[in-house]
């Protein structure tokens, strides 16, 4: 086994894979392991998975680390993050009752409307991705499941619970559940009752850097951890909001994943009002944030590649079609793509709104459509940046992070569409660097903010070009019209 110095392990429970990232105490990445899995789509719009799949993926990841020569008993701390909204339901004997309905599942659109009618919850606190909508669907359609629910927990908390037996969550998961009163900072008893449950089913909310319990001896023995390892609460994957770049007023951070989160830091006293709650305020680890969420960004790219291009006679590699798309001039000869493939959150908060291609001509081919997809993602980001400035929040700098930054040409397109230089501080490791900072604070090694700041390197910069400004402005003007038209149809 490798005789590495004491280290910190971050676990990210994603929608389609689990990632384990091992950090040295000074914040350098030692190793990254990915374990892929798939979820079930037994009906159109449905998405669910057996939570035990996550646990098995976690154990496989630990085996991979050991096989690479890393001694797990040298790991001082482990913390968890992951997809939000996807609740795990446990019975009185702590058995998983049923598959977890994932955040991207859209079966509960009607239930969302019912809940909105009942409670008049702000739109950014309730949509069909949220846990409460799915719980109401279960209550109405599978009451036999509701009657058995003793505990509710979320993916990252499920893994930590398997390790320690302690029933905790953090405030980010509460925010994303729809079962939490943001104003009173407590579980919303009336909403919990509306889905047929009692308050005792909800986990205790703990600060993200606090202890999550002591590891079970049999788990430590099975996986190779020390019995003294610190198991830290962690937070949901919205940690990317502060892990994508050093938080700073005037700097908007966009985490480009399957969906995207776009937020900036503001003064706590700043009063902001945006129509339709298109953008909203959020507090996280002493940071006061303002922004929104775009439902389909990286997922739109993969949709086009897997569902449109995969049907072509000659199979094309991912990067190859991107490079072919980049052969087309900026503006895609007028083709405009609206990326609302799973509805849209900011700025419309609608599960029913739909996307599409506009401006097609007989002379257009797959390359025009491909480039239009990339540009459509950039237009959706610019749409939110415009709302920032309309609300009085100045955008001086745009920082991008997460998996989408690997897409060839996308950063330049975003820079040119938004007419902002793009800064890349964090690469793909946005959420696990936050876990590193939380764990280090838990170990008594500095405070969270200083620990987080120490992980950022000098940024890579993609400068915007004024040469393409007019071409993009013309199509963006149409994008806004088509976007508004799409919102009027649902």
Short mmCIF file of N, CA and C in Angstrom, two decimals, residues 101-161:
data_model
loop_
_atom_site.label_atom_id
_atom_site.label_comp_id
_atom_site.label_asym_id
_atom_site.label_seq_id
_atom_site.Cartn_x
_atom_site.Cartn_y
_atom_site.Cartn_z
N UNK A 101 -37.17 8.17 -6.65
CA UNK A 101 -37.61 8.95 -7.82
C UNK A 101 -36.64 10.11 -7.99
N UNK A 102 -35.96 10.17 -9.12
CA UNK A 102 -34.87 11.12 -9.30
C UNK A 102 -35.38 12.53 -9.61
N UNK A 103 -34.49 13.48 -9.44
CA UNK A 103 -34.82 14.90 -9.64
C UNK A 103 -35.34 15.17 -11.04
N UNK A 104 -34.83 14.46 -12.07
CA UNK A 104 -35.22 14.74 -13.44
C UNK A 104 -36.53 14.06 -13.84
N UNK A 105 -37.10 13.26 -12.96
CA UNK A 105 -38.39 12.62 -13.20
C UNK A 105 -39.48 13.69 -13.26
N UNK A 106 -40.38 13.58 -14.25
CA UNK A 106 -41.39 14.62 -14.46
C UNK A 106 -42.82 14.11 -14.27
N UNK A 107 -43.00 13.04 -13.51
CA UNK A 107 -44.35 12.49 -13.34
C UNK A 107 -45.25 13.37 -12.46
N UNK A 108 -44.65 14.28 -11.69
CA UNK A 108 -45.41 15.01 -10.66
C UNK A 108 -45.74 16.45 -11.05
N UNK A 109 -45.93 16.70 -12.33
CA UNK A 109 -46.26 18.07 -12.77
C UNK A 109 -47.61 18.52 -12.21
N UNK A 110 -48.62 17.64 -12.29
CA UNK A 110 -49.95 17.98 -11.74
C UNK A 110 -49.88 18.25 -10.25
N UNK A 111 -49.13 17.40 -9.55
CA UNK A 111 -49.01 17.54 -8.10
C UNK A 111 -48.33 18.86 -7.73
N UNK A 112 -47.39 19.29 -8.56
CA UNK A 112 -46.73 20.57 -8.33
C UNK A 112 -47.74 21.70 -8.39
N UNK A 113 -48.62 21.64 -9.38
CA UNK A 113 -49.66 22.67 -9.52
C UNK A 113 -50.60 22.66 -8.32
N UNK A 114 -50.94 21.48 -7.84
CA UNK A 114 -51.81 21.38 -6.66
C UNK A 114 -51.15 22.00 -5.44
N UNK A 115 -49.88 21.70 -5.24
CA UNK A 115 -49.15 22.23 -4.09
C UNK A 115 -49.02 23.74 -4.17
N UNK A 116 -48.79 24.23 -5.39
CA UNK A 116 -48.67 25.68 -5.56
C UNK A 116 -50.00 26.35 -5.22
N UNK A 117 -51.08 25.72 -5.61
CA UNK A 117 -52.41 26.25 -5.30
C UNK A 117 -52.68 26.23 -3.80
N UNK A 118 -52.21 25.18 -3.13
CA UNK A 118 -52.44 25.04 -1.69
C UNK A 118 -51.64 26.03 -0.86
N UNK A 119 -50.36 26.20 -1.23
CA UNK A 119 -49.44 26.92 -0.33
C UNK A 119 -48.88 28.22 -0.89
N UNK A 120 -49.10 28.49 -2.18
CA UNK A 120 -48.58 29.72 -2.78
C UNK A 120 -47.08 29.89 -2.49
N UNK A 121 -46.34 28.82 -2.71
CA UNK A 121 -44.90 28.83 -2.46
C UNK A 121 -44.21 29.58 -3.59
N UNK A 122 -43.19 30.40 -3.29
CA UNK A 122 -42.44 31.06 -4.37
C UNK A 122 -41.98 30.04 -5.41
N UNK A 123 -42.03 30.42 -6.68
CA UNK A 123 -41.78 29.48 -7.77
C UNK A 123 -40.41 28.82 -7.68
N UNK A 124 -39.40 29.55 -7.20
CA UNK A 124 -38.07 28.97 -7.14
C UNK A 124 -37.95 27.94 -6.00
N UNK A 125 -38.95 27.86 -5.14
CA UNK A 125 -38.93 26.89 -4.05
C UNK A 125 -39.79 25.67 -4.33
N UNK A 126 -40.41 25.64 -5.50
CA UNK A 126 -41.27 24.50 -5.82
C UNK A 126 -41.40 24.31 -7.32
N UNK A 127 -40.93 23.18 -7.81
CA UNK A 127 -41.24 22.72 -9.17
C UNK A 127 -41.19 21.20 -9.14
N UNK A 128 -41.44 20.58 -10.27
CA UNK A 128 -41.61 19.13 -10.25
C UNK A 128 -40.32 18.36 -9.99
N UNK A 129 -39.18 19.05 -9.97
CA UNK A 129 -37.93 18.37 -9.59
C UNK A 129 -37.87 18.16 -8.08
N UNK A 130 -38.60 18.97 -7.32
CA UNK A 130 -38.46 18.96 -5.87
C UNK A 130 -39.10 17.73 -5.22
N UNK A 131 -38.60 17.38 -4.05
CA UNK A 131 -39.04 16.17 -3.35
C UNK A 131 -40.53 16.18 -3.04
N UNK A 132 -41.05 17.31 -2.59
CA UNK A 132 -42.44 17.37 -2.13
C UNK A 132 -43.42 16.95 -3.23
N UNK A 133 -43.15 17.34 -4.46
CA UNK A 133 -44.06 16.99 -5.57
C UNK A 133 -44.10 15.49 -5.77
N UNK A 134 -42.95 14.85 -5.68
CA UNK A 134 -42.88 13.41 -5.88
C UNK A 134 -43.54 12.66 -4.72
N UNK A 135 -43.40 13.22 -3.51
CA UNK A 135 -44.04 12.60 -2.35
C UNK A 135 -45.57 12.69 -2.45
N UNK A 136 -46.07 13.80 -3.00
CA UNK A 136 -47.52 13.92 -3.18
C UNK A 136 -47.99 12.93 -4.24
N UNK A 137 -47.20 12.74 -5.29
CA UNK A 137 -47.56 11.75 -6.31
C UNK A 137 -47.65 10.36 -5.67
N UNK A 138 -46.69 10.02 -4.84
CA UNK A 138 -46.70 8.73 -4.16
C UNK A 138 -47.93 8.61 -3.26
N UNK A 139 -48.23 9.67 -2.53
CA UNK A 139 -49.38 9.68 -1.61
C UNK A 139 -50.68 9.42 -2.36
N UNK A 140 -50.80 10.00 -3.56
CA UNK A 140 -52.03 9.86 -4.34
C UNK A 140 -52.10 8.54 -5.11
N UNK A 141 -50.95 8.04 -5.54
CA UNK A 141 -50.93 6.88 -6.43
C UNK A 141 -50.42 5.59 -5.79
N UNK A 142 -49.61 5.73 -4.74
CA UNK A 142 -49.06 4.55 -4.05
C UNK A 142 -49.11 4.79 -2.54
N UNK A 143 -50.31 4.94 -2.02
CA UNK A 143 -50.45 5.24 -0.59
C UNK A 143 -49.90 4.12 0.28
N UNK A 144 -49.82 2.91 -0.28
CA UNK A 144 -49.22 1.80 0.47
C UNK A 144 -47.76 2.09 0.81
N UNK A 145 -47.10 2.84 -0.07
CA UNK A 145 -45.71 3.25 0.19
C UNK A 145 -45.69 4.34 1.26
N UNK A 146 -46.55 5.33 1.09
CA UNK A 146 -46.59 6.44 2.06
C UNK A 146 -46.80 5.92 3.48
N UNK A 147 -47.69 4.95 3.63
CA UNK A 147 -47.99 4.42 4.97
C UNK A 147 -46.79 3.74 5.61
N UNK A 148 -45.82 3.33 4.81
CA UNK A 148 -44.65 2.63 5.36
C UNK A 148 -43.47 3.56 5.64
N UNK A 149 -43.57 4.82 5.19
CA UNK A 149 -42.42 5.72 5.32
C UNK A 149 -42.18 6.10 6.78
N UNK A 150 -40.98 5.81 7.24
CA UNK A 150 -40.56 6.19 8.60
C UNK A 150 -39.51 7.28 8.56
N UNK A 151 -38.69 7.27 7.50
CA UNK A 151 -37.62 8.26 7.37
C UNK A 151 -37.48 8.67 5.91
N UNK A 152 -37.11 9.94 5.72
CA UNK A 152 -36.77 10.47 4.40
C UNK A 152 -35.33 10.95 4.46
N UNK A 153 -34.58 10.62 3.43
CA UNK A 153 -33.17 11.00 3.41
C UNK A 153 -32.77 11.20 1.95
N UNK A 154 -31.66 11.89 1.69
CA UNK A 154 -31.25 12.17 0.31
C UNK A 154 -29.95 11.43 -0.02
N UNK A 155 -29.59 11.33 -1.31
CA UNK A 155 -28.50 10.44 -1.72
C UNK A 155 -27.22 10.53 -0.89
N UNK A 156 -26.70 11.75 -0.71
CA UNK A 156 -25.45 11.86 0.04
C UNK A 156 -25.65 11.45 1.50
N UNK A 157 -26.83 11.79 2.04
CA UNK A 157 -27.14 11.45 3.43
C UNK A 157 -27.34 9.94 3.60
N UNK A 158 -27.86 9.31 2.55
CA UNK A 158 -28.07 7.86 2.57
C UNK A 158 -26.74 7.14 2.74
N UNK A 159 -25.73 7.55 1.97
CA UNK A 159 -24.42 6.90 2.09
C UNK A 159 -23.81 7.15 3.46
N UNK A 160 -23.93 8.38 3.93
CA UNK A 160 -23.37 8.69 5.25
C UNK A 160 -24.11 7.92 6.34
N UNK A 161 -25.44 7.79 6.21
CA UNK A 161 -26.25 7.01 7.15
C UNK A 161 -25.82 5.55 7.14
#
